[in-house]
Structure formats: C-alpha cells, structure tokens
XYZ file of C-alpha atoms in Angstrom:
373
model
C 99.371 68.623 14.946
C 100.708 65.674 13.122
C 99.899 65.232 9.366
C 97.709 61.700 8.923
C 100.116 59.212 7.306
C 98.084 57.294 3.922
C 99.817 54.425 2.780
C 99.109 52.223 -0.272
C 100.798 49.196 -1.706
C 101.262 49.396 -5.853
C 102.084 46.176 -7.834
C 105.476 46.835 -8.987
C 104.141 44.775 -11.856
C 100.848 46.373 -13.447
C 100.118 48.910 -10.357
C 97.336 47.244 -8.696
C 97.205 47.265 -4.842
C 99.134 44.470 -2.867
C 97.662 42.697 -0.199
C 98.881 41.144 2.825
C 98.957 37.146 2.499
C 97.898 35.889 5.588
C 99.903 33.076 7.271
C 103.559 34.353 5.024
C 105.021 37.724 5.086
C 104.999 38.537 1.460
C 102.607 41.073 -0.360
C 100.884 39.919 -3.367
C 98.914 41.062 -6.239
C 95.614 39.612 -6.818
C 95.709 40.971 -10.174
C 99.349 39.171 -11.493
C 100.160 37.572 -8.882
C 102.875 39.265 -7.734
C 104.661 38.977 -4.790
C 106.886 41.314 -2.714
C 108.144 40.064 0.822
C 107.271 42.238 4.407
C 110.657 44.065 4.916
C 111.885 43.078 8.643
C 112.142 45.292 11.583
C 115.443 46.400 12.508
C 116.460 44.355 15.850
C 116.415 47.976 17.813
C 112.482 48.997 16.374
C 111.515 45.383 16.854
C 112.578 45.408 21.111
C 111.480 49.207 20.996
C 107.715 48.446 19.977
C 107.620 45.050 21.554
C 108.477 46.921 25.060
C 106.410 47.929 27.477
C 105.537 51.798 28.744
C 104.660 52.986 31.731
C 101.421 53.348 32.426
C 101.269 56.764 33.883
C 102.800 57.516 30.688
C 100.678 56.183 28.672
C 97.708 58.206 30.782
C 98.967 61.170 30.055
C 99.370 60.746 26.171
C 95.796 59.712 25.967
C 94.484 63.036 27.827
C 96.765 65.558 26.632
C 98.808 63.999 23.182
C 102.216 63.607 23.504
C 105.593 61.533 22.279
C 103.395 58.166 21.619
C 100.426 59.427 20.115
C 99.201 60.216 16.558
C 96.102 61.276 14.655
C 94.162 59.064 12.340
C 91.637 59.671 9.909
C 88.736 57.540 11.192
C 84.613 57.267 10.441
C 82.243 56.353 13.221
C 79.457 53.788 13.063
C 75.903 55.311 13.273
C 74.937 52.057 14.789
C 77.176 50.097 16.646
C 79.542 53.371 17.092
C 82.890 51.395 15.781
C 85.453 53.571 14.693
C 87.274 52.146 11.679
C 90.319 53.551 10.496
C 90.534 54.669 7.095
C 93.583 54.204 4.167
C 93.708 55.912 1.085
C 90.940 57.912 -0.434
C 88.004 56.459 0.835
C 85.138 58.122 2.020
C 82.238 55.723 2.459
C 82.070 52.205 3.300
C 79.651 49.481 5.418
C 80.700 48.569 9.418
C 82.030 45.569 9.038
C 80.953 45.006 12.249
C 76.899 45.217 12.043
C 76.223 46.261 8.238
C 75.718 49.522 8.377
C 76.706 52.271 5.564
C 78.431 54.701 6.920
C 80.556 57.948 5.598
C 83.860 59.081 6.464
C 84.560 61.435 9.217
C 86.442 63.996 7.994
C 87.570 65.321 11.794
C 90.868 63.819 13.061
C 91.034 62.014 16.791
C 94.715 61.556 18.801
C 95.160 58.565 19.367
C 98.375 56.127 21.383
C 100.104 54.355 18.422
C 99.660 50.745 18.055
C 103.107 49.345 18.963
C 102.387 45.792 17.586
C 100.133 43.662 15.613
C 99.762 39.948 14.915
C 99.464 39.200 11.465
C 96.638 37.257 10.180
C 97.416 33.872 10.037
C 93.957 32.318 8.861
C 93.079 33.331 5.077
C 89.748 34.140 4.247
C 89.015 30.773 2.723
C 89.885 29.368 6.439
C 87.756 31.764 8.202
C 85.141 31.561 5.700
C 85.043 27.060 6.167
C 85.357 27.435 9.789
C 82.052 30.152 10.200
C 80.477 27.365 8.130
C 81.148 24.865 10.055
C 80.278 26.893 13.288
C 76.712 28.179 11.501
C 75.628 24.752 9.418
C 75.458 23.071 13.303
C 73.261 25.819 14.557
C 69.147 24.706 14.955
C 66.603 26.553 14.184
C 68.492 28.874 12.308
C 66.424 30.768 9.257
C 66.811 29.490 5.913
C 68.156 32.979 5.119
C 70.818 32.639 7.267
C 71.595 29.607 5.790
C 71.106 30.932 1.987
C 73.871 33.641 3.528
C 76.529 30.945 4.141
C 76.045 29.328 0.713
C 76.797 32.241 -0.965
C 79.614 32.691 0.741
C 79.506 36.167 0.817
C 83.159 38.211 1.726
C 83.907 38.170 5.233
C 85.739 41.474 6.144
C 89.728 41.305 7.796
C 89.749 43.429 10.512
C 92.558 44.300 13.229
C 90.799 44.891 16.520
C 92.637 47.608 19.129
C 93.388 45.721 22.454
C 95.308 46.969 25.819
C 97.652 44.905 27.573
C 98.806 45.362 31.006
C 101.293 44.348 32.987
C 101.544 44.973 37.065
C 103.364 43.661 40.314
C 101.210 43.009 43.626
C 100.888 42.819 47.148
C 98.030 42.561 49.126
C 97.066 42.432 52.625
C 93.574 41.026 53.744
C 91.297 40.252 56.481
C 88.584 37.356 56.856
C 87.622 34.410 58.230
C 88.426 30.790 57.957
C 85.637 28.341 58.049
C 86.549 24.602 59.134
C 83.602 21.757 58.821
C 83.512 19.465 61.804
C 80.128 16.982 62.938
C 77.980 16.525 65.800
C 75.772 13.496 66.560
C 72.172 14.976 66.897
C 68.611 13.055 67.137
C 66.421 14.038 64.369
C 62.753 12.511 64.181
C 62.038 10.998 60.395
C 59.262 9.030 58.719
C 59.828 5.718 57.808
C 56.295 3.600 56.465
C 54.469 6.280 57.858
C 55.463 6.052 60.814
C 57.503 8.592 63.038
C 60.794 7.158 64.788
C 63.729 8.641 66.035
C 67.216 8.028 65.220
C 70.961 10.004 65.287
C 72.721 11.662 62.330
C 75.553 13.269 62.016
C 75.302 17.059 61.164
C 77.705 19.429 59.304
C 78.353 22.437 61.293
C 81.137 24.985 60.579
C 83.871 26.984 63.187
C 85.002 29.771 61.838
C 87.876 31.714 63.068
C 89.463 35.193 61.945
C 92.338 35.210 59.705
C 94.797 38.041 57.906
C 97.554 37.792 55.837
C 99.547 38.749 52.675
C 99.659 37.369 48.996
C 101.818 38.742 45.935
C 101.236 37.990 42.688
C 102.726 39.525 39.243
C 100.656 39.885 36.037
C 101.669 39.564 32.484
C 99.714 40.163 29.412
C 96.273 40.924 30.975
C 94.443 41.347 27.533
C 91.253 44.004 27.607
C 89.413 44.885 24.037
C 89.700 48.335 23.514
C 86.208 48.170 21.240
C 83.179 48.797 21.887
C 81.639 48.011 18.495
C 81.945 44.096 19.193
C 79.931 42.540 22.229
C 82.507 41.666 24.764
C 81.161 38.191 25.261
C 82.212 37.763 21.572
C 85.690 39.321 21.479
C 87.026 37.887 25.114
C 86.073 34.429 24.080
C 87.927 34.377 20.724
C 91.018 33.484 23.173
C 93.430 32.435 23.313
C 95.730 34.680 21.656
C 99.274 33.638 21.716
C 100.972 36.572 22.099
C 104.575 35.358 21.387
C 103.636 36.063 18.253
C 103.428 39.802 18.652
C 105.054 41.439 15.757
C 106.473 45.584 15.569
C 103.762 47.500 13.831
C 104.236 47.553 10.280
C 101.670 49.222 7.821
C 102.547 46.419 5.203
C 100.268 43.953 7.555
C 97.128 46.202 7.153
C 97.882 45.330 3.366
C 94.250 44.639 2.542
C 92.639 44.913 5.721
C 91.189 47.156 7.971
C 91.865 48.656 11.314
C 89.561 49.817 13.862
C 90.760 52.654 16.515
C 90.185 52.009 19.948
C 86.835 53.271 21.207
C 87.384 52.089 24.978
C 90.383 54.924 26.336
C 93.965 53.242 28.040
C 92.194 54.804 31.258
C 88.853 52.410 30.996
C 91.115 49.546 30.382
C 93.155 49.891 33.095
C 90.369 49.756 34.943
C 89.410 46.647 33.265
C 92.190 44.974 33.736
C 92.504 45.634 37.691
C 89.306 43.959 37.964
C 90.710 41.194 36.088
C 93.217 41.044 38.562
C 91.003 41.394 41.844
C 89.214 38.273 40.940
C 92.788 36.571 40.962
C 94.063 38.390 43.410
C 90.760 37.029 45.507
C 91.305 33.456 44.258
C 94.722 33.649 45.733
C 93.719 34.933 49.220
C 90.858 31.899 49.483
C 93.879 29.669 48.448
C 96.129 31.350 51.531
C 93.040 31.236 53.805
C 92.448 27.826 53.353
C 89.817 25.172 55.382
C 86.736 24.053 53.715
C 85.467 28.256 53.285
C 86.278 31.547 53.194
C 85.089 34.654 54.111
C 87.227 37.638 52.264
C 86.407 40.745 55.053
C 89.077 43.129 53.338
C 91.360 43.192 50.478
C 93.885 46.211 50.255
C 95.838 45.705 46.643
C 99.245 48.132 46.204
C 100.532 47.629 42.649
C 103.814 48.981 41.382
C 105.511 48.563 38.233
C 102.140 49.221 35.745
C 102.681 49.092 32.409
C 100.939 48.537 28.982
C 101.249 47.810 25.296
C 98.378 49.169 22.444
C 98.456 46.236 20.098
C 96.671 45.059 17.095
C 94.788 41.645 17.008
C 93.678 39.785 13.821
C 89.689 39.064 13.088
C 87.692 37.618 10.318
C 83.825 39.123 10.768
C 80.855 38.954 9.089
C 77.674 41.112 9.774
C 73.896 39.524 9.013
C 70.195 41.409 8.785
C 67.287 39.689 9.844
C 64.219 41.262 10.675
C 65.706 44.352 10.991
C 68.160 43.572 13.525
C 72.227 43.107 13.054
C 73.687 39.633 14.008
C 77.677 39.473 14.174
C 79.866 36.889 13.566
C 83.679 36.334 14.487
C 86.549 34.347 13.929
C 89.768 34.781 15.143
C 92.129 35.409 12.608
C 95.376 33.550 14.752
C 93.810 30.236 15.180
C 90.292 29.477 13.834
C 88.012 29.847 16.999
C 84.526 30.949 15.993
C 81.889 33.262 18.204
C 78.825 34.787 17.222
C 75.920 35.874 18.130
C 72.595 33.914 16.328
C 69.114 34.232 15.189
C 66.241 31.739 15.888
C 63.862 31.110 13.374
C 60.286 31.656 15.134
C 58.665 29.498 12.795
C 61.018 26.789 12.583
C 60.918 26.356 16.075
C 56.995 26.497 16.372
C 56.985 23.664 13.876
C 59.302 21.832 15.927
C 57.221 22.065 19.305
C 53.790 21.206 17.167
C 56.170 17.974 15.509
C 56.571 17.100 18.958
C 53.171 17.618 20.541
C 52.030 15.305 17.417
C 54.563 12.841 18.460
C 54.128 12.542 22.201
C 49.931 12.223 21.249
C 50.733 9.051 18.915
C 52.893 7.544 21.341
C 50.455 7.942 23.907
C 47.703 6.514 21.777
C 50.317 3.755 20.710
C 50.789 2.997 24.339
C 47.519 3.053 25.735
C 44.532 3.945 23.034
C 41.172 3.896 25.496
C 43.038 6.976 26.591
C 41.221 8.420 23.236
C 38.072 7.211 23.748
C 35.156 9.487 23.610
C-alpha cells in the first residue's frame, strides 16, 4: 500500500503557508507577501500526464489498484456525501459544498491519480463580484440571503474530479424516412354560421425504410465525477476550455481544496456513451434525411476508448435557510455562475396581494359602478 503524500507550502520568508495566486503561477504569502513562482513541468511529465490511457486500463486500476492509482486521505460528507481530500493535519472542517461540519476519515480509499488540473484563473474577489451580481438580480429572494452577500462571507476554492473520454465510432442503423407531400381534400367549415364546403390542401407523410452507416470520433467528452454537486449545476458551468489543461502539480492546490471523485471511471464511461448516443442519433436523423425520422435500430462499435482524470477549478458557496442547504457555483476558468435558489414565501405572498390590490383599483378606475353595492 502506498504511503499518503502531505504537502505544505512554507514562506521562505517568516514560514507561513503559500498560496496559489490564481490567474499567475507564483505562490505567495498572505502574511509578507512573498512570492515564489510554480516550478514548470519537464517537457516529458508535461506530454506524459497530458496523454491519454486506455480505457480498459484505466478499468482495471479502479477495481483492483494498480500502476495509476494512489491512496488519499479523504473525509466524507454526512449530508451531501462529498468526499474532500485532505492536506496537512487537519481533521475537521465544513463541506464546502452544503455547510455541513464534518470530521476526517481516518480510512484510506485507492483512487486513479489526477493527471491534470486547470489552475484557477478567477480570484476570489472575481468569484465573489460575479455571485453578487448573479444573486442581487434574483426576486423574491429572502432578505437573509441577501444580508449573506453583503457580508461577503469566504467563498471556498475547490478543484472538482471530472472524466474525460475520448472514442472512435461506427454505427449501422435501421429506420424509416418520412417525406411530406399534399392532397386536395373537401372539408366542411363554418363561416357566419353557416356550413359550406370548400378544398384544402392536407399534409400527409410517405414513409419509406432506410439503413445505413455514420462514423463519428469524440474528443474531450467531459462527465463530473461528483456526486456532492447537483449535475444541473456542475454541467452548466461550461464551457471549460480545456487547452488549458496543465500536468498535475500539488503547488496549484496551494490554498485550495480537492474533492476525490465519488462517481467511479466505470459510471462515467457510461455517462459519456450516452453522451455520445444522443450525437451519434443526431447524426443518423442528419443521414436519414426528408422532413422525419424514425430511428428503428442503432448498433454503435467503438474502438480506440480512452480517458484522462483531471482537475477542474470552482469557487462555491453553501447557504442555510429553513433548514435546508442551497449551493452556489462559479466556475473558477471564466466567471459563469449556477446555483440553486431560495424563494422567500412571504415576499412573494406580498407580491400577489400588491397585485390583487392593483388589478381591483384599476378596475374601479376603469369602470367604478362595478363597486356598487
């Protein structure tokens, strides 16, 4: 069993703890100011981690343990069942992803290495102006919630585990083809009450059965590998731009924290090949052609599978309100704000008895004998 690797970052300086500066690849010390640059990847490591593996691979090492996997020392959300990975000492902490206190696990999971991150780009101060911006156009959102953003409580950095996988395609299919074409029929309609006849022209449609074969590769099909974030919420913080990929480096984490991945390389592959049947159907409609389609059969053979564990950057925030956890992301590449959102039950009653009020004086305004007794 391999030994879980702790790293920390000490101010050359005065021995405080670096942190990663998002957007630059320097270190610095909150406490001095210090700074201390990222050291590079060698050109080798860097086309190494930025590769792709082979998915059955990969499979294997997630079962059984093998050449690409290590063990981390991780706690588990009571709650939302995240599982943040842990650096240094620490033993307790809150989720960062629904508020929750929770204590370290002091078991050890294997786990596939990340291969590559991308660094935070957006500092706190960013992320913290854009959620804002997002929250101060919400309606009918409680005046806590609101009392939260002015105090501008810490958002927490977070890199969240996704798969990527890459695949070549063929697939056969069977169907039908649908083209429109129009009759003349007599149709009997009402016209000043009266009944009349007259001709239209009707839609009708001929179908006729089709096969064929479409190829298609995929690239980069990107599948969270958490569970602790809604999935509505983490797929629409795209896009990612993956070009800026970058070899795992525990100098990035600087700071931050790192979940594990809670959804296995097996789940994601399956994922992802959903992912691709809906393309993979989009491009068989496309072959089929005429004005609709009727997919019978699609038989899929893909070759050349392969995947990357990579780490992507997120700002989130976690809020209580009556009782219940509300989340809040923004991606830590670009900006782009999800979240999920309370309503304010009273607010909003006020604002359907405002309008009641409203559409009673206007109707008195308009027409007042309406009123009379």
């Amino acid at each position: 069993m391999s030994v879980t690797e702790e790293h920390r970052w000490p101010c050359a300086q005065c021995g405080a703890d670096l942190r990663y500066n998002p957007g630059a690849t320097e270190l610095v010390c909150d406490h001095c100011g210090h700074v201390q640059q990222v050291a590079p990847s060698e050109t080798r490591a860097k086309r190494d981690a930025l590769g792709e593996i082979p998915l059955a691979r990969g499979l294997k090492a997630d079962r059984e343990g093998g050449e690409i996997s290590e063990t981390h020392r991780s706690t588990s959300c009571p709650s939302c069942g995240a599982v943040v990975e842990l650096q240094g000492a620490s033993h307790a902490t809150e989720c960062p992803f629904c508020a929750t206190p929770v204590v370290v696990d002091t078991g050890q999971i294997r786990r596939i290495k990340p291969q590559a991150v991308v660094p935070f780009k957006i500092s706190h101060d960013e992320a913290h102006r854009a959620l804002t911006g997002w929250l101060g156009s919400l309606w009918f959102a409680p005046n806590t919630l609101l009392e939260f953003v002015r105090k501008g409580r810490r958002m927490a950095g977070i890199y969240v585990p996704f798969w990527t996988f890459d695949a070549d395609t063929r697939s056969s299919y069977s169907g039908q083809r649908g083209d429109y074409y129009y009759e003349t029929e007599w149709v009997t309609v009402t016209v000043n009450g009266k009944s009349e006849r007259r001709q239209q022209q009707v839609r009708k449609t001929r179908w006729s059965p089709v096969s064929g074969r479409v190829a298609r590769g995929f690239d980069d099909v990107l599948i969270m590998a958490s569970t602790s974030l809604p999935q509505r919420l983490g797929n629409d913080l795209t896009p990612w731009n993956l070009s800026e990929l970058a070899p795992y480096n525990p100098d990035f984490l600087a700071g931050f924290q790192a979940e594990g991945y809670t959804v296995s390389l097996e789940a994601g592959h399956g994922a992802a090949r959903d992912r691709m049947a809906q393309v993979i159907a989009g491009d068989v409609r496309r072959d089929i052609g005429g004005d609709e389609q009727r997919i019978g059969k699609i038989d899929t053979d893909f070759s050349d599978e392969t995947f990357k564990h990579v780490l992507l950057p997120v700002w989130t925030a976690a809020y209580k309100y009556s009782g219940k956890s509300y989340r809040f992301l923004v991606n830590g590449q670009t900006g782009e704000v999800q979240g999920e959102r309370p309503w304010s039950v009273w607010k909003i009653a006020f604002a359907v008895l405002g309008a009641a009020i409203l559409a009673v004086g206007a109707a008195y305004l308009y027409d007042p004998s309406l009123f009379d007794g």
